[in-house]
mmCIF file with all atom_site columns, C-alpha atoms in Angstrom:
data_model
loop_
_atom_site.group_PDB
_atom_site.id
_atom_site.type_symbol
_atom_site.label_atom_id
_atom_site.label_alt_id
_atom_site.label_comp_id
_atom_site.label_asym_id
_atom_site.label_entity_id
_atom_site.label_seq_id
_atom_site.pdbx_PDB_ins_code
_atom_site.Cartn_x
_atom_site.Cartn_y
_atom_site.Cartn_z
_atom_site.occupancy
_atom_site.B_iso_or_equiv
_atom_site.pdbx_formal_charge
_atom_site.auth_seq_id
_atom_site.auth_comp_id
_atom_site.auth_asym_id
_atom_site.auth_atom_id
_atom_site.pdbx_PDB_model_num
ATOM 1  C CA . MET J 1 1  ? -12.577 -8.274  -14.030 1.00 0.00 ? 1494 MET J CA 1
ATOM 2  C CA . LYS J 1 2  ? -9.554  -6.080  -14.661 1.00 0.00 ? 1495 LYS J CA 1
ATOM 3  C CA . GLU J 1 3  ? -6.844  -6.531  -17.274 1.00 0.00 ? 1496 GLU J CA 1
ATOM 4  C CA . LEU J 1 4  ? -3.141  -5.775  -17.078 1.00 0.00 ? 1497 LEU J CA 1
ATOM 5  C CA . GLU J 1 5  ? -1.109  -5.545  -20.267 1.00 0.00 ? 1498 GLU J CA 1
ATOM 6  C CA . LEU J 1 6  ? 2.402   -6.714  -19.486 1.00 0.00 ? 1499 LEU J CA 1
ATOM 7  C CA . LYS J 1 7  ? 5.401   -4.794  -20.791 1.00 0.00 ? 1500 LYS J CA 1
ATOM 8  C CA . HIS J 1 8  ? 7.335   -8.084  -20.847 1.00 0.00 ? 1501 HIS J CA 1
ATOM 9  C CA . PRO J 1 9  ? 5.355   -11.242 -21.756 1.00 0.00 ? 1502 PRO J CA 1
ATOM 10 C CA . VAL J 1 10 ? 5.625   -14.276 -19.481 1.00 0.00 ? 1503 VAL J CA 1
ATOM 11 C CA . THR J 1 11 ? 4.830   -17.979 -19.810 1.00 0.00 ? 1504 THR J CA 1
ATOM 12 C CA . ALA J 1 12 ? 1.761   -19.449 -18.117 1.00 0.00 ? 1505 ALA J CA 1
ATOM 13 C CA . HIS J 1 13 ? 0.470   -22.982 -18.613 1.00 0.00 ? 1506 HIS J CA 1
ATOM 14 C CA . GLY J 1 14 ? 2.942   -23.479 -21.483 1.00 0.00 ? 1507 GLY J CA 1
ATOM 15 C CA . GLU J 1 15 ? 1.773   -20.410 -23.413 1.00 0.00 ? 1508 GLU J CA 1
ATOM 16 C CA . THR J 1 16 ? 3.217   -16.923 -23.820 1.00 0.00 ? 1509 THR J CA 1
ATOM 17 C CA . VAL J 1 17 ? 0.978   -14.389 -22.096 1.00 0.00 ? 1510 VAL J CA 1
ATOM 18 C CA . SER J 1 18 ? 1.045   -10.623 -22.603 1.00 0.00 ? 1511 SER J CA 1
ATOM 19 C CA . VAL J 1 19 ? -2.192  -9.779  -20.737 1.00 0.00 ? 1512 VAL J CA 1
ATOM 20 C CA . LEU J 1 20 ? -3.295  -10.983 -17.320 1.00 0.00 ? 1513 LEU J CA 1
ATOM 21 C CA . GLU J 1 21 ? -6.994  -10.953 -16.449 1.00 0.00 ? 1514 GLU J CA 1
ATOM 22 C CA . PHE J 1 22 ? -7.769  -10.485 -12.757 1.00 0.00 ? 1515 PHE J CA 1
ATOM 23 C CA . ASN J 1 23 ? -11.030 -11.585 -11.150 1.00 0.00 ? 1516 ASN J CA 1
ATOM 24 C CA . GLU J 1 24 ? -12.240 -9.591  -8.156  1.00 0.00 ? 1517 GLU J CA 1
ATOM 25 C CA . PRO J 1 25 ? -11.188 -11.080 -4.797  1.00 0.00 ? 1518 PRO J CA 1
ATOM 26 C CA . THR J 1 26 ? -13.774 -12.558 -2.465  1.00 0.00 ? 1519 THR J CA 1
ATOM 27 C CA . GLY J 1 27 ? -14.057 -12.346 1.288   1.00 0.00 ? 1520 GLY J CA 1
ATOM 28 C CA . LYS J 1 28 ? -12.696 -15.889 1.420   1.00 0.00 ? 1521 LYS J CA 1
ATOM 29 C CA . ASP J 1 29 ? -9.622  -14.786 -0.549  1.00 0.00 ? 1522 ASP J CA 1
ATOM 30 C CA . VAL J 1 30 ? -8.989  -11.987 1.954   1.00 0.00 ? 1523 VAL J CA 1
ATOM 31 C CA . ARG J 1 31 ? -9.458  -14.349 4.895   1.00 0.00 ? 1524 ARG J CA 1
ATOM 32 C CA . GLU J 1 32 ? -7.034  -16.889 3.417   1.00 0.00 ? 1525 GLU J CA 1
ATOM 33 C CA . LEU J 1 33 ? -4.420  -14.515 1.960   1.00 0.00 ? 1526 LEU J CA 1
ATOM 34 C CA . GLY J 1 34 ? -4.704  -11.373 4.085   1.00 0.00 ? 1527 GLY J CA 1
ATOM 35 C CA . TYR J 1 35 ? -4.583  -7.778  2.913   1.00 0.00 ? 1528 TYR J CA 1
ATOM 36 C CA . PRO J 1 36 ? -2.021  -7.087  0.160   1.00 0.00 ? 1529 PRO J CA 1
ATOM 37 C CA . TYR J 1 37 ? -0.822  -3.831  1.679   1.00 0.00 ? 1530 TYR J CA 1
ATOM 38 C CA . GLN J 1 38 ? 0.138   -2.203  4.961   1.00 0.00 ? 1531 GLN J CA 1
ATOM 39 C CA . MET J 1 39 ? -1.180  1.215   5.996   1.00 0.00 ? 1532 MET J CA 1
ATOM 40 C CA . ASN J 1 40 ? 1.496   3.303   7.671   1.00 0.00 ? 1533 ASN J CA 1
ATOM 41 C CA . GLN J 1 41 ? 0.866   5.927   10.358  1.00 0.00 ? 1534 GLN J CA 1
ATOM 42 C CA . ASP J 1 42 ? 1.411   8.699   7.814   1.00 0.00 ? 1535 ASP J CA 1
ATOM 43 C CA . GLU J 1 43 ? -1.366  7.083   5.718   1.00 0.00 ? 1536 GLU J CA 1
ATOM 44 C CA . SER J 1 44 ? 1.087   5.938   3.039   1.00 0.00 ? 1537 SER J CA 1
ATOM 45 C CA . ILE J 1 45 ? 0.617   2.445   1.647   1.00 0.00 ? 1538 ILE J CA 1
ATOM 46 C CA . LYS J 1 46 ? 3.277   -0.247  1.453   1.00 0.00 ? 1539 LYS J CA 1
ATOM 47 C CA . LEU J 1 47 ? 2.513   -3.167  -0.861  1.00 0.00 ? 1540 LEU J CA 1
ATOM 48 C CA . GLN J 1 48 ? 3.283   -6.604  0.571   1.00 0.00 ? 1541 GLN J CA 1
ATOM 49 C CA . ALA J 1 49 ? 5.054   -8.417  -2.298  1.00 0.00 ? 1542 ALA J CA 1
ATOM 50 C CA . HIS J 1 50 ? 4.682   -11.917 -0.851  1.00 0.00 ? 1543 HIS J CA 1
ATOM 51 C CA . ILE J 1 51 ? 0.925   -11.446 -0.457  1.00 0.00 ? 1544 ILE J CA 1
ATOM 52 C CA . ILE J 1 52 ? 0.556   -9.693  -3.829  1.00 0.00 ? 1545 ILE J CA 1
ATOM 53 C CA . ALA J 1 53 ? 2.179   -12.729 -5.475  1.00 0.00 ? 1546 ALA J CA 1
ATOM 54 C CA . LYS J 1 54 ? -0.453  -15.012 -3.919  1.00 0.00 ? 1547 LYS J CA 1
ATOM 55 C CA . TYR J 1 55 ? -3.247  -12.742 -5.156  1.00 0.00 ? 1548 TYR J CA 1
ATOM 56 C CA . ILE J 1 56 ? -1.809  -12.742 -8.699  1.00 0.00 ? 1549 ILE J CA 1
ATOM 57 C CA . VAL J 1 57 ? -1.782  -16.555 -8.651  1.00 0.00 ? 1550 VAL J CA 1
ATOM 58 C CA . LYS J 1 58 ? -5.356  -16.704 -7.329  1.00 0.00 ? 1551 LYS J CA 1
ATOM 59 C CA . LEU J 1 59 ? -7.027  -13.861 -9.229  1.00 0.00 ? 1552 LEU J CA 1
ATOM 60 C CA . ALA J 1 60 ? -5.239  -14.236 -12.584 1.00 0.00 ? 1553 ALA J CA 1
ATOM 61 C CA . SER J 1 61 ? -5.217  -18.063 -12.479 1.00 0.00 ? 1554 SER J CA 1
ATOM 62 C CA . VAL J 1 62 ? -1.512  -18.391 -13.217 1.00 0.00 ? 1555 VAL J CA 1
ATOM 63 C CA . PRO J 1 63 ? 1.137   -20.486 -11.457 1.00 0.00 ? 1556 PRO J CA 1
ATOM 64 C CA . LEU J 1 64 ? 3.656   -18.934 -9.078  1.00 0.00 ? 1557 LEU J CA 1
ATOM 65 C CA . SER J 1 65 ? 6.349   -19.632 -11.698 1.00 0.00 ? 1558 SER J CA 1
ATOM 66 C CA . THR J 1 66 ? 4.607   -17.054 -13.909 1.00 0.00 ? 1559 THR J CA 1
ATOM 67 C CA . VAL J 1 67 ? 4.759   -14.450 -11.152 1.00 0.00 ? 1560 VAL J CA 1
ATOM 68 C CA . ASP J 1 68 ? 8.462   -15.241 -10.724 1.00 0.00 ? 1561 ASP J CA 1
ATOM 69 C CA . GLN J 1 69 ? 9.029   -14.390 -14.416 1.00 0.00 ? 1562 GLN J CA 1
ATOM 70 C CA . MET J 1 70 ? 7.373   -10.976 -14.199 1.00 0.00 ? 1563 MET J CA 1
ATOM 71 C CA . SER J 1 71 ? 9.523   -7.892  -14.569 1.00 0.00 ? 1564 SER J CA 1
ATOM 72 C CA . PRO J 1 72 ? 9.701   -5.610  -11.521 1.00 0.00 ? 1565 PRO J CA 1
ATOM 73 C CA . ALA J 1 73 ? 7.673   -2.962  -13.392 1.00 0.00 ? 1566 ALA J CA 1
ATOM 74 C CA . ASP J 1 74 ? 4.937   -5.452  -14.328 1.00 0.00 ? 1567 ASP J CA 1
ATOM 75 C CA . LEU J 1 75 ? 4.899   -6.876  -10.804 1.00 0.00 ? 1568 LEU J CA 1
ATOM 76 C CA . ASN J 1 76 ? 4.528   -3.370  -9.381  1.00 0.00 ? 1569 ASN J CA 1
ATOM 77 C CA . SER J 1 77 ? 1.662   -2.619  -11.793 1.00 0.00 ? 1570 SER J CA 1
ATOM 78 C CA . ALA J 1 78 ? -0.029  -5.888  -10.839 1.00 0.00 ? 1571 ALA J CA 1
ATOM 79 C CA . GLY J 1 79 ? 0.440   -5.039  -7.171  1.00 0.00 ? 1572 GLY J CA 1
ATOM 80 C CA . TRP J 1 80 ? -1.337  -1.701  -7.511  1.00 0.00 ? 1573 TRP J CA 1
ATOM 81 C CA . LEU J 1 81 ? -4.064  -3.337  -9.612  1.00 0.00 ? 1574 LEU J CA 1
ATOM 82 C CA . VAL J 1 82 ? -4.668  -5.861  -6.814  1.00 0.00 ? 1575 VAL J CA 1
ATOM 83 C CA . ALA J 1 83 ? -4.530  -3.143  -4.135  1.00 0.00 ? 1576 ALA J CA 1
ATOM 84 C CA . GLY J 1 84 ? -7.058  -1.178  -6.179  1.00 0.00 ? 1577 GLY J CA 1
ATOM 85 C CA . PHE J 1 85 ? -9.701  -3.803  -5.429  1.00 0.00 ? 1578 PHE J CA 1
ATOM 86 C CA . PHE J 1 86 ? -9.317  -2.873  -1.744  1.00 0.00 ? 1579 PHE J CA 1
ATOM 87 C CA . LEU J 1 87 ? -8.723  0.872   -1.932  1.00 0.00 ? 1580 LEU J CA 1
ATOM 88 C CA . GLN J 1 88 ? -11.806 1.842   -3.923  1.00 0.00 ? 1581 GLN J CA 1
ATOM 89 C CA . GLY J 1 89 ? -13.640 4.715   -2.296  1.00 0.00 ? 1582 GLY J CA 1
#
């Protein structure tokens, strides 16, 4: 499990949340949601926001409305946290 401290708290399940806890994705999650990033020819990585949002919902057990409230900076941090599950060496 990984934690992300949010710079801007959000509401989830009727409560104010300042930390999201992410479970590790499973093979089933990857099969159903796809990979949360795209590898470019120059080996740079482009995060896929629409897929990242689905992983946040699934792994942090929050509704999509919570993801919609996240600041761009927090969403970016969450995106790299999710991608980190896949990019470990």
